[in-house]
Coordinates of N, CA, C and O in Angstrom, one line a residue:
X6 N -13.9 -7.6 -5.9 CA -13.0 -6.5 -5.5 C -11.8 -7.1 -4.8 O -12.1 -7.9 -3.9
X7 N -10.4 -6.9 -5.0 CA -9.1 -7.2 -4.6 C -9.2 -6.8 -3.1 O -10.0 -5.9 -2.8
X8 N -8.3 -7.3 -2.0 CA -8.3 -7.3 -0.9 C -6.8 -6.2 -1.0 O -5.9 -6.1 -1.8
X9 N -7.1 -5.5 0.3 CA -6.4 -4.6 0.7 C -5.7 -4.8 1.8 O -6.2 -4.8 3.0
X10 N -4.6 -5.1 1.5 CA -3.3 -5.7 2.7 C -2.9 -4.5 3.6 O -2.6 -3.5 2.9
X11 N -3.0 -4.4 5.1 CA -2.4 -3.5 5.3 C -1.2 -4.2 6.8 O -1.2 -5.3 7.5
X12 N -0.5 -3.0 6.6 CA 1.0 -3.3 7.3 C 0.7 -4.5 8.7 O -0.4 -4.3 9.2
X13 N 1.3 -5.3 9.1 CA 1.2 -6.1 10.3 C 2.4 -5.7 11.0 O 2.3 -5.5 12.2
X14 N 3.5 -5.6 10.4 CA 4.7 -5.5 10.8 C 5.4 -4.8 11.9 O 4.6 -4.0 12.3
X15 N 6.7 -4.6 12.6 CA 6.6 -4.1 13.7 C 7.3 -2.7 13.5 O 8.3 -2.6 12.7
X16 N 6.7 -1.7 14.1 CA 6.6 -0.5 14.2 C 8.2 0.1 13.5 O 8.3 0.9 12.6
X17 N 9.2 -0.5 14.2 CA 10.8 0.0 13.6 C 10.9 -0.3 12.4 O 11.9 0.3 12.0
X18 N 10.3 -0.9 11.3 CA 10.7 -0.5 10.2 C 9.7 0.3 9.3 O 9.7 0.2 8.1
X19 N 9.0 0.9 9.9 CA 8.2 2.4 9.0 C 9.3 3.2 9.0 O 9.5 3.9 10.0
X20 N 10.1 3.3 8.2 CA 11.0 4.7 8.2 C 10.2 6.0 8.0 O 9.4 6.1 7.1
X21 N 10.4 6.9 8.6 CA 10.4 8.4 8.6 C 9.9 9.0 7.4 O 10.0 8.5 6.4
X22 N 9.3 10.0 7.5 CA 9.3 10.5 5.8 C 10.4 11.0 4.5 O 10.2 11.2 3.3
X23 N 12.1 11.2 5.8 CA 12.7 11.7 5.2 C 13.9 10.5 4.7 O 14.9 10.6 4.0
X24 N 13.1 9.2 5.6 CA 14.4 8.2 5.0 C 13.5 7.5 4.3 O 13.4 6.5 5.0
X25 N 12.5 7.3 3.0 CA 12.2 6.6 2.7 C 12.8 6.3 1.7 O 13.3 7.3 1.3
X26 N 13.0 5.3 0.9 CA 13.7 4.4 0.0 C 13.5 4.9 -1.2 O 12.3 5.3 -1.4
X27 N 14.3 4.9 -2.2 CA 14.2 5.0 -3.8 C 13.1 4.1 -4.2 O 13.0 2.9 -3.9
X28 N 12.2 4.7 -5.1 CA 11.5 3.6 -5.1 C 10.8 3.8 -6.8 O 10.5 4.9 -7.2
X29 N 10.6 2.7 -7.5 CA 10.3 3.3 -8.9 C 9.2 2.8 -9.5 O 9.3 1.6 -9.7
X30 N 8.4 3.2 -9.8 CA 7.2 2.7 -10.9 C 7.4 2.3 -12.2 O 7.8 3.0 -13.1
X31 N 6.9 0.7 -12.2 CA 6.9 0.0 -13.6 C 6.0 0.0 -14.4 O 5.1 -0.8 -14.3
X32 N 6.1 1.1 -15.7 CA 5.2 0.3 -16.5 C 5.9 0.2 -18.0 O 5.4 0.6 -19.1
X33 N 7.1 -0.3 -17.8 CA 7.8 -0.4 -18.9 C 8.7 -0.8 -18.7 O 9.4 -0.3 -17.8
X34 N 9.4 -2.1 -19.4 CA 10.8 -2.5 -19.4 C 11.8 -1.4 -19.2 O 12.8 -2.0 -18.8
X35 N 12.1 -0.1 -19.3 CA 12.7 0.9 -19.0 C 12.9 1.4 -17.8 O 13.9 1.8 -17.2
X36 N 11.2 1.3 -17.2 CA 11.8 1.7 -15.7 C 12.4 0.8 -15.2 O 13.4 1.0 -14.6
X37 N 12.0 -0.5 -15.4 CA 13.3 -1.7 -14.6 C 14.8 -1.3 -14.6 O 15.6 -1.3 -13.6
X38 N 15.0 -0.9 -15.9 CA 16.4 -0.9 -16.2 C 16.8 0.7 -15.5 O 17.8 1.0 -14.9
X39 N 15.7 1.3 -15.7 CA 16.7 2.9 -14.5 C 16.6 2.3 -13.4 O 17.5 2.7 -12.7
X40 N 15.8 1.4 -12.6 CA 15.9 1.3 -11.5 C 17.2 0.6 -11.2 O 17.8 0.8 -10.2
X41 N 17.6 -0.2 -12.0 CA 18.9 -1.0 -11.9 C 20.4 0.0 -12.2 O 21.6 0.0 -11.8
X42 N 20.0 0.5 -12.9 CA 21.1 2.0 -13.1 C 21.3 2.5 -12.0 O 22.4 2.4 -11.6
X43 N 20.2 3.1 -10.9 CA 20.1 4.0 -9.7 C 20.8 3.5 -8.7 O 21.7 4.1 -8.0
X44 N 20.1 2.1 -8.4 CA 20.1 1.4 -7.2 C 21.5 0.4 -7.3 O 22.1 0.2 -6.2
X45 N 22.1 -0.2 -8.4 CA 22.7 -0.7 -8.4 C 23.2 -2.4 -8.0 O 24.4 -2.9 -7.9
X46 N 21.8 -3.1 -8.0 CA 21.7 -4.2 -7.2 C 22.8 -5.0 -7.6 O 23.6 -5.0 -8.6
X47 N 22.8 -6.1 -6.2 CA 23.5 -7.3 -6.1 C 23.0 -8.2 -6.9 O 22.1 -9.0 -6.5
X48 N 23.7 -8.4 -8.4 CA 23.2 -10.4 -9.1 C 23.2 -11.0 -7.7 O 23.9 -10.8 -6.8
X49 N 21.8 -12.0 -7.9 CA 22.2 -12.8 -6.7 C 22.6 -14.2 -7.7 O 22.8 -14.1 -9.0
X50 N 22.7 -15.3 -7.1 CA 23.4 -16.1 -7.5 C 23.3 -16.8 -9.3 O 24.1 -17.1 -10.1
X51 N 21.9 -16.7 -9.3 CA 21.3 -17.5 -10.2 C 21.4 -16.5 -11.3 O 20.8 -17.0 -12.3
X52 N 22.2 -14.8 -11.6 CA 22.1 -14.0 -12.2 C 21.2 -13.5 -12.0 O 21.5 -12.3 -12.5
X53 N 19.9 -13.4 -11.5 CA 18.9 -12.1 -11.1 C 19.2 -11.2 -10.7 O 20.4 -11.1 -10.2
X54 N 18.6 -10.3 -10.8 CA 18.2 -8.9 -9.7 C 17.1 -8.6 -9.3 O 16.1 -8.1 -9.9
X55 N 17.5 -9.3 -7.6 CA 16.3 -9.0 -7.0 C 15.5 -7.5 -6.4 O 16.1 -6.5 -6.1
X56 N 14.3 -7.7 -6.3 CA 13.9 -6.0 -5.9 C 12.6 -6.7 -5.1 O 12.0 -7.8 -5.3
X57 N 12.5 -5.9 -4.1 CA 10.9 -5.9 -3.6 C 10.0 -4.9 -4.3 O 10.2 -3.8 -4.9
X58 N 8.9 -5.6 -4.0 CA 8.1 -5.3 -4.7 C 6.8 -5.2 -4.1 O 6.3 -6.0 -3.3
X59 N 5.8 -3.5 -4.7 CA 4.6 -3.5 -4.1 C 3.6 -3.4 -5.0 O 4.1 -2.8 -6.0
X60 N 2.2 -3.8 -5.4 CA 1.5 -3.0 -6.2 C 0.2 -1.8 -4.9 O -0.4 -1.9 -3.8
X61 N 0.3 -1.2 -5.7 CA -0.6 0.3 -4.3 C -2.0 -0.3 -4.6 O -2.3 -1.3 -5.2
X62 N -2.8 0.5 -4.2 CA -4.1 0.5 -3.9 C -4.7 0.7 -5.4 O -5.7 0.1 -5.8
X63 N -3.9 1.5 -6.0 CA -4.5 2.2 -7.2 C -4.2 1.0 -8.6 O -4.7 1.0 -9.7
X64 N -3.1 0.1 -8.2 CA -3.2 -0.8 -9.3 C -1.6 -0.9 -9.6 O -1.0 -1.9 -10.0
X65 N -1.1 0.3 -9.3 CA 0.4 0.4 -9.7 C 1.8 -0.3 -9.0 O 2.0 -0.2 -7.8
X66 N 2.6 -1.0 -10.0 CA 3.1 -1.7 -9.6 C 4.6 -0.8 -9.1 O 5.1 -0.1 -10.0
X67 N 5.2 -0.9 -8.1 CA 6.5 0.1 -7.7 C 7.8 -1.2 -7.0 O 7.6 -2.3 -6.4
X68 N 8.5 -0.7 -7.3 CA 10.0 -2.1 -6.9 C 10.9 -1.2 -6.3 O 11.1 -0.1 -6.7
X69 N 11.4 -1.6 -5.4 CA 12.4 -0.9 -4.3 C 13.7 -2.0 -4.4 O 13.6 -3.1 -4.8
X70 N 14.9 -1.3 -3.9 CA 15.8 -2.1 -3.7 C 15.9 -3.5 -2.5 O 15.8 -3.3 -1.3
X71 N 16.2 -4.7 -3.0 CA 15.8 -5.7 -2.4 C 16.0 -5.1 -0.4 O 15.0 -5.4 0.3
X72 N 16.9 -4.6 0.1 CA 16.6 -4.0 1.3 C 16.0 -3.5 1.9 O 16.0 -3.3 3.1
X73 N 15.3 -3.1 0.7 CA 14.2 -1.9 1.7 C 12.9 -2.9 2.0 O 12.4 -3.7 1.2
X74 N 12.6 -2.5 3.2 CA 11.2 -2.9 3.4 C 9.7 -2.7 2.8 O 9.5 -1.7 2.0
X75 N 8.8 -3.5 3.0 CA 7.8 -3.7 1.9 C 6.9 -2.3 2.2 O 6.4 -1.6 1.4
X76 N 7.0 -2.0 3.8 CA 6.1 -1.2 4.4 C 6.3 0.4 3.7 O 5.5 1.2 3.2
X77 N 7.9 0.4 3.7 CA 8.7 1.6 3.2 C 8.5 1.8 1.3 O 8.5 2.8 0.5
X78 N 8.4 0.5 1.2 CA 8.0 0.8 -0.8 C 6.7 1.2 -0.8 O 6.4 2.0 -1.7
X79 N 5.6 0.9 0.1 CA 4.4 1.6 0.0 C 4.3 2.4 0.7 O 3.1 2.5 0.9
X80 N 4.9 3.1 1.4 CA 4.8 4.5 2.0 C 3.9 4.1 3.0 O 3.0 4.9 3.1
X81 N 4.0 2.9 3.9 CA 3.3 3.1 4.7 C 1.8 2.5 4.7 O 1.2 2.0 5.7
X82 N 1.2 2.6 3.0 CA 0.2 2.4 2.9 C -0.6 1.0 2.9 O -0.1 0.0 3.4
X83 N -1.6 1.0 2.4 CA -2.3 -0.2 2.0 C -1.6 -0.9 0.5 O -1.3 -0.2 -0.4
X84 N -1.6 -2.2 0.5 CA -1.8 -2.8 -0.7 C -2.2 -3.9 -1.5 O -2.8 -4.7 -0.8
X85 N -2.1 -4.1 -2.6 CA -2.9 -5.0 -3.2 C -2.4 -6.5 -3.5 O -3.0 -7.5 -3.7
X86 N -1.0 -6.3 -3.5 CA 0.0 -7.3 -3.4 C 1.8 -6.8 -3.0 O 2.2 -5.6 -3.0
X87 N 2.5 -7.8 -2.6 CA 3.6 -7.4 -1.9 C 4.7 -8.9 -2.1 O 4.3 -10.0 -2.2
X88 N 6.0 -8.6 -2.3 CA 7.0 -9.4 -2.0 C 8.4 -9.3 -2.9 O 9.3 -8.6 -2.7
X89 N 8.4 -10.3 -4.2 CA 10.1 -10.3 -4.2 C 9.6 -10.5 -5.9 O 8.9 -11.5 -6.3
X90 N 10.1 -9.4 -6.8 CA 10.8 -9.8 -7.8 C 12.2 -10.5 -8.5 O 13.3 -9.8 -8.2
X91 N 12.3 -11.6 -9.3 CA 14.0 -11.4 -9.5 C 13.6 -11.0 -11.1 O 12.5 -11.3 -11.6
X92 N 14.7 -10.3 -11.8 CA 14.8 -9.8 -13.3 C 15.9 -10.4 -13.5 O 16.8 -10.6 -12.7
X93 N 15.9 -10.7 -14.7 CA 16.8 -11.1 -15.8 C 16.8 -9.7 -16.7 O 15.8 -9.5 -17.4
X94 N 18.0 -8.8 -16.6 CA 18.4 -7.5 -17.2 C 19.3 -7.4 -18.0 O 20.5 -7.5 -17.8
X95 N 18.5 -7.3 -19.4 CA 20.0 -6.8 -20.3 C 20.2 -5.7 -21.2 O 19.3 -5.0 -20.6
X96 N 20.6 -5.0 -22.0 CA 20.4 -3.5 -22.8 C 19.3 -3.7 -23.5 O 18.7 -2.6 -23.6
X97 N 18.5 -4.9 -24.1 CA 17.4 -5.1 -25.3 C 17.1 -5.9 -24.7 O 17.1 -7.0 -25.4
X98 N 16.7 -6.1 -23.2 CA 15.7 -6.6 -22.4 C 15.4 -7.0 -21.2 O 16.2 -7.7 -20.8
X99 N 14.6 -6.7 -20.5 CA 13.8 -7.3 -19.5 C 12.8 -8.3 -19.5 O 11.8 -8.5 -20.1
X100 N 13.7 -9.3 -18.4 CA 12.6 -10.5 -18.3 C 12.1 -10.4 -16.6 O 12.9 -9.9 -15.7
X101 N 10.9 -10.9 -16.3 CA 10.6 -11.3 -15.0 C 10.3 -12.9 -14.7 O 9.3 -13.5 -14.8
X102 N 11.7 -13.2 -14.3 CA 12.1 -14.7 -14.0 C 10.6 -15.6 -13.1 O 9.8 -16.5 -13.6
X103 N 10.8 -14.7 -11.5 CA 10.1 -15.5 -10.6 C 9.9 -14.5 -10.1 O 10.7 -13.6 -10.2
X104 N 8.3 -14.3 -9.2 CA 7.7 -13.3 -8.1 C 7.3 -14.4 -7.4 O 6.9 -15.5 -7.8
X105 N 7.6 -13.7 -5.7 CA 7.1 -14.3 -4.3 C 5.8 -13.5 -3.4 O 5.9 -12.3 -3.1
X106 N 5.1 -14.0 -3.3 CA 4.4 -13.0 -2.2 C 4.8 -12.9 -0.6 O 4.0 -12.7 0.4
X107 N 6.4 -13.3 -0.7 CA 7.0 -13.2 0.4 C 7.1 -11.4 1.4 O 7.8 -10.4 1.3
X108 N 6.3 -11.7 2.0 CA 6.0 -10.3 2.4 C 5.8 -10.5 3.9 O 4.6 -10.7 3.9
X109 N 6.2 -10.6 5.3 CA 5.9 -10.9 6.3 C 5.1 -9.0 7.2 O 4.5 -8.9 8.3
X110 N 5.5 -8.1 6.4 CA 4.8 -6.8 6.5 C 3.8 -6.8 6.8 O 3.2 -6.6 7.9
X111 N 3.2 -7.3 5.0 CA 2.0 -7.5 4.9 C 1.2 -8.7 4.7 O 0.0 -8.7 4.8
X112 N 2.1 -10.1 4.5 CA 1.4 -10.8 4.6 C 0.3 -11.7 3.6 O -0.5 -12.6 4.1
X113 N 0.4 -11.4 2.4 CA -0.7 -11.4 0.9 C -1.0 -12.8 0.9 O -0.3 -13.7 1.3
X114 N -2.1 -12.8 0.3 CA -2.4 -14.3 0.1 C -2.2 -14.7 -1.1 O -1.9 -13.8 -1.8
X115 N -2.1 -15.9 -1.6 CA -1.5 -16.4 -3.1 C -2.6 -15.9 -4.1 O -2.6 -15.9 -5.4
X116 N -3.5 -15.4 -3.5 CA -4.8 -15.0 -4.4 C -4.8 -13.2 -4.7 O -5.7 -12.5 -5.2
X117 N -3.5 -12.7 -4.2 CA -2.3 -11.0 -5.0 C -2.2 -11.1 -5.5 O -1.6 -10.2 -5.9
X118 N -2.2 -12.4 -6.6 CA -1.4 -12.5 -7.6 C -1.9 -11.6 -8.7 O -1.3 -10.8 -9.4
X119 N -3.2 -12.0 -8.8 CA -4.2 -11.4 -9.4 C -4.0 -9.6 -9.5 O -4.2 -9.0 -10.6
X120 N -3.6 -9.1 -8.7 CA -3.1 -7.6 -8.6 C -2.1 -7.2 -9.8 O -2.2 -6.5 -10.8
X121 N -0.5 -8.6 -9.0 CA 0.4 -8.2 -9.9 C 0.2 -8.6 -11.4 O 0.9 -7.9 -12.2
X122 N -0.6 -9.6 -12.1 CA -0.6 -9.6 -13.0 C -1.6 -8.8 -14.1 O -1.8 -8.7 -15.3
X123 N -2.2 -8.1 -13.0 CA -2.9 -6.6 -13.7 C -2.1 -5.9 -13.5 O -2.0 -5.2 -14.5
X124 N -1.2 -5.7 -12.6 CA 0.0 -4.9 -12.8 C 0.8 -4.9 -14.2 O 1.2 -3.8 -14.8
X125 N 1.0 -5.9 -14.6 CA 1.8 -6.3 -15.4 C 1.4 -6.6 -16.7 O 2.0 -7.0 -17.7
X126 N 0.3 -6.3 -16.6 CA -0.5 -6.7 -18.1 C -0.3 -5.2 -19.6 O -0.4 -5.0 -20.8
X127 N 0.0 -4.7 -18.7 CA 0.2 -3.5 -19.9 C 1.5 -2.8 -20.2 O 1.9 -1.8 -20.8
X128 N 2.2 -3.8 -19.5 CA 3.8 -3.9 -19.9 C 4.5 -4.2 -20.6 O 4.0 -5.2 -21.0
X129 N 5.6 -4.0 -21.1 CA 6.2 -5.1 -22.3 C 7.0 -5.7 -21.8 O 8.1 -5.8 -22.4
X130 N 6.8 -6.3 -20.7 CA 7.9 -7.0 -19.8 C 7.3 -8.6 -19.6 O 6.4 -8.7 -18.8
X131 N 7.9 -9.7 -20.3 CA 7.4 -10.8 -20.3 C 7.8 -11.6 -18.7 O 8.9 -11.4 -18.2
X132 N 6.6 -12.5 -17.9 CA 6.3 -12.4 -16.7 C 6.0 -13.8 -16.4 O 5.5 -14.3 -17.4
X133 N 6.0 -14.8 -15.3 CA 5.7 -16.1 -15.3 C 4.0 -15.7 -14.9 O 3.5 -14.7 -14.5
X134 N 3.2 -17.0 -15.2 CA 1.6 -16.7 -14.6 C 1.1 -17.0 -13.3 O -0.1 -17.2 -13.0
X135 N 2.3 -17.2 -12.6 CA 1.7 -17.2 -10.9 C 2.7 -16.9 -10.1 O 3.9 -16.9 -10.6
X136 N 2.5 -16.5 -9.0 CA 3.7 -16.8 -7.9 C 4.7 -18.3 -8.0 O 4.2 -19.4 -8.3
X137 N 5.6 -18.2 -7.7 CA 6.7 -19.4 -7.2 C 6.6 -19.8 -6.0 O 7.3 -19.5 -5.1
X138 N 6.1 -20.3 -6.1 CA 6.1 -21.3 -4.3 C 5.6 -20.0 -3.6 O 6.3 -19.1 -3.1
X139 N 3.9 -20.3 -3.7 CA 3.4 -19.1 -2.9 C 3.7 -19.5 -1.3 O 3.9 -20.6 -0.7
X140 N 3.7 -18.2 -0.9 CA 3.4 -18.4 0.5 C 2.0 -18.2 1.5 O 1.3 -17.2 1.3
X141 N 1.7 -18.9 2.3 CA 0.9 -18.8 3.3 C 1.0 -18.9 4.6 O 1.4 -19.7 5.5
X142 N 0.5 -17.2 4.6 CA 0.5 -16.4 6.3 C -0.7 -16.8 6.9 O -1.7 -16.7 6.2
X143 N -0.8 -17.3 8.3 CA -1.7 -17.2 9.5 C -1.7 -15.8 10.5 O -0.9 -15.0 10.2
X144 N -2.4 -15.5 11.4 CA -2.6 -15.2 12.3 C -2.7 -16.3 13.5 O -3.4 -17.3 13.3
X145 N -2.2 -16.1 14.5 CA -2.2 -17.1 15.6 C -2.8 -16.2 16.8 O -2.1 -15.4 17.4
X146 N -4.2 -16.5 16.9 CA -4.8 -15.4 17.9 C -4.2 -15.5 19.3 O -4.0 -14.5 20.0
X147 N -3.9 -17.2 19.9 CA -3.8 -17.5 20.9 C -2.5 -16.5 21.7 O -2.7 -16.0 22.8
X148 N -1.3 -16.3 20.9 CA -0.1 -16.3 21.4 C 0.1 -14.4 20.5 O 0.8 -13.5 20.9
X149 N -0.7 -14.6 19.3 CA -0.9 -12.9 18.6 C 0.6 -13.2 18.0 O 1.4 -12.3 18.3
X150 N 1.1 -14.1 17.3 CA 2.5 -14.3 16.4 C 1.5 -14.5 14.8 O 0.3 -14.6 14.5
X151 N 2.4 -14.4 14.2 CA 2.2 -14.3 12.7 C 2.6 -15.3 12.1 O 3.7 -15.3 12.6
X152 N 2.6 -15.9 11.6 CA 3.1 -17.4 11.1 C 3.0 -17.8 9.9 O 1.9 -17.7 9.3
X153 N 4.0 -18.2 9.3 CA 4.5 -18.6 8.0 C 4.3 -20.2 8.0 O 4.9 -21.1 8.5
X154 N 3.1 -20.3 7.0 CA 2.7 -22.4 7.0 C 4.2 -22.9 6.5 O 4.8 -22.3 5.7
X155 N 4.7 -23.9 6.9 CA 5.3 -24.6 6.1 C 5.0 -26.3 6.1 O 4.8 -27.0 7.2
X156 N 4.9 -26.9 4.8 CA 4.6 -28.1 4.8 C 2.9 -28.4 4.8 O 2.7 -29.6 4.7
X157 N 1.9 -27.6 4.8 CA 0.9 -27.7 5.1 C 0.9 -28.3 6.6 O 0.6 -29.4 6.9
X158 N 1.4 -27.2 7.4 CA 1.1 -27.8 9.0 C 0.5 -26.6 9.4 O 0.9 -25.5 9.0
X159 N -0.8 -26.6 10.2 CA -1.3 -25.2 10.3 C -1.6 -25.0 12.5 O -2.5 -24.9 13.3
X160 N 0.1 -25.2 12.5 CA 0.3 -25.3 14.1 C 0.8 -24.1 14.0 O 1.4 -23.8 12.9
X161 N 0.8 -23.1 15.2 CA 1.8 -22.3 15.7 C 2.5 -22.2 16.1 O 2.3 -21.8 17.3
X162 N 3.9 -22.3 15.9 CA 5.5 -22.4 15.8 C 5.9 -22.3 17.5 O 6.6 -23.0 18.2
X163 N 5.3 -21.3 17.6 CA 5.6 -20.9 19.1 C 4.9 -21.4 20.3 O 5.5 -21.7 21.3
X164 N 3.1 -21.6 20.1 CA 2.3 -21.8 21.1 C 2.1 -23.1 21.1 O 2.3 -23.8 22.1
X165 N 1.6 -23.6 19.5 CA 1.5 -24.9 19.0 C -0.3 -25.3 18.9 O -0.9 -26.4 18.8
X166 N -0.8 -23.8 19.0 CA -2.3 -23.9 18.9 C -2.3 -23.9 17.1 O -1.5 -23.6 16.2
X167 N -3.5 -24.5 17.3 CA -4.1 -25.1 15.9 C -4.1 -23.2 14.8 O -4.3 -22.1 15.4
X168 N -3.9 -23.2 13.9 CA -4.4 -22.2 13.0 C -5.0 -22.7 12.2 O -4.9 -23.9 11.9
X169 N -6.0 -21.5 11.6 CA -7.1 -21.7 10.6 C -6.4 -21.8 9.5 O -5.4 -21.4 9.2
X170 N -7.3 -22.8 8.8 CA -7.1 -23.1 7.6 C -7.3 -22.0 6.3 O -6.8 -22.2 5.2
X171 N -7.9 -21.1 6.6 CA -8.3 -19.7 5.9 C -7.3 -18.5 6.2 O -6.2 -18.5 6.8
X172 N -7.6 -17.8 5.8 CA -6.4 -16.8 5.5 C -7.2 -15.7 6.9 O -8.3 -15.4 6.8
X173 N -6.7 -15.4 7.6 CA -7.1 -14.6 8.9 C -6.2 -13.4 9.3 O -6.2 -13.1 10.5
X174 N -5.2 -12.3 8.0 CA -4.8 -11.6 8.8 C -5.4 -10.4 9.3 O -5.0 -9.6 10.2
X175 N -6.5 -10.4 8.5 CA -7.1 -8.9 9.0 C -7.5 -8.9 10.7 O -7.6 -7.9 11.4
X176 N -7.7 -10.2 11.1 CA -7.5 -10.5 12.8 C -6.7 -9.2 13.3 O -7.2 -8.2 13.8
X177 N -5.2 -9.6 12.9 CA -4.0 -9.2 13.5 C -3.6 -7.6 12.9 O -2.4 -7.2 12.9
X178 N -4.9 -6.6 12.2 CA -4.2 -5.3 11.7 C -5.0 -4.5 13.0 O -6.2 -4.4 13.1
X179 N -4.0 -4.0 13.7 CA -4.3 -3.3 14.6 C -3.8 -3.9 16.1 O -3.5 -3.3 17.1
X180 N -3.9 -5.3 15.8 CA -3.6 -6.0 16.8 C -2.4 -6.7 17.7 O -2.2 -7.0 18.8
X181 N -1.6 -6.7 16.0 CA -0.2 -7.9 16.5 C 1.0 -6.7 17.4 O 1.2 -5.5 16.9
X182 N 1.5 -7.0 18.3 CA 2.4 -6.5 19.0 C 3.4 -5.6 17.9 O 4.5 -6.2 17.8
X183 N 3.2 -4.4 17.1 CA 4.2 -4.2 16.9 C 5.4 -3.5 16.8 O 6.0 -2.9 15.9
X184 N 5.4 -3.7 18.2 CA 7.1 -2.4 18.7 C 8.1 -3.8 19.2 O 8.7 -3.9 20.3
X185 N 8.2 -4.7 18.3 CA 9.2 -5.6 18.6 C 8.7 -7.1 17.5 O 9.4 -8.1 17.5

């Protein structure tokens, strides 16, 4: 059974019920392309268009405009995976370049991927077969910060206590400081 990510992040960016973000369900190279009609995104450099991205509880995969927050594309809720798609968009096609599980909300382990590519399996939208340079979140109990590994160093940025080698956020749901 898939692990169920829920929000870590700090309290100010749950938006409201009445500001929540455009947000669109893919199961078809078509919703990509309304979503790029609606929202309008910025090419970023490399010609992408980036979107965040959630898959929900239920399996379904939904993409918000790259500003909106991960917490705000799932309404708050739980999920199954979380972070960054870029698209390569043109009239007779959609590609999905690269996905991140860059999500500091929620936090996913490289092992979401598994979500999004059941997400994506009944799409006609051709897709790479893993994350890009996954990322790996700790919990740092000592100091209660959240921490992004880099390099395979499993120190805490702030405290400088050791973190676990294992994936530990469910520690920190309920726990991490989050009104700041």
């Amino acid at each position: 059974m898939p692990r169920h990510y829920h929000y870590v992040g700090p309290l100010q960016f749950i938006p409201k019920a009445d500001d929540m973000p455009v947000r669109f369900r893919v199961t078809q190279a078509a919703d990509v392309q309304n979503w790029q009609t609606v929202t309008a995104p910025e090419k970023e450099m490399d010609g992408s268009y980036a979107a965040t991205f959630i898959v929900d509880s239920d399996g379904h995969l939904w993409i918000a405009d790259r500003r909106s927050e991960h917490v705000a594309c799932a309404r708050a809720a739980a999920v199954l995976a979380a972070g960054e798609m870029f698209f390569e968009i043109s009239k007779k096609q959609v590609c999905i370049l690269r996905v991140t599980n860059q999500s500091t909300g929620y936090c996913p382990e490289p092992a979401s991927w598994e979500a999004v590519a059941c997400a994506l399996k009944h799409t006609d939208i051709p897709h790479p077969a893993a994350y890009e340079d996954p990322f790996e979140f700790r919990f740092c109990i000592p100091c209660r910060n959240i921490c992004l590994i880099k390099d395979e160093d499993f120190t805490c940025p702030l405290c400088e206590a050791p973190l676990p080698e294992i994936w530990n956020l469910e520690e920190a749901w309920g726990t991490v400081d989050q009104q700041g």
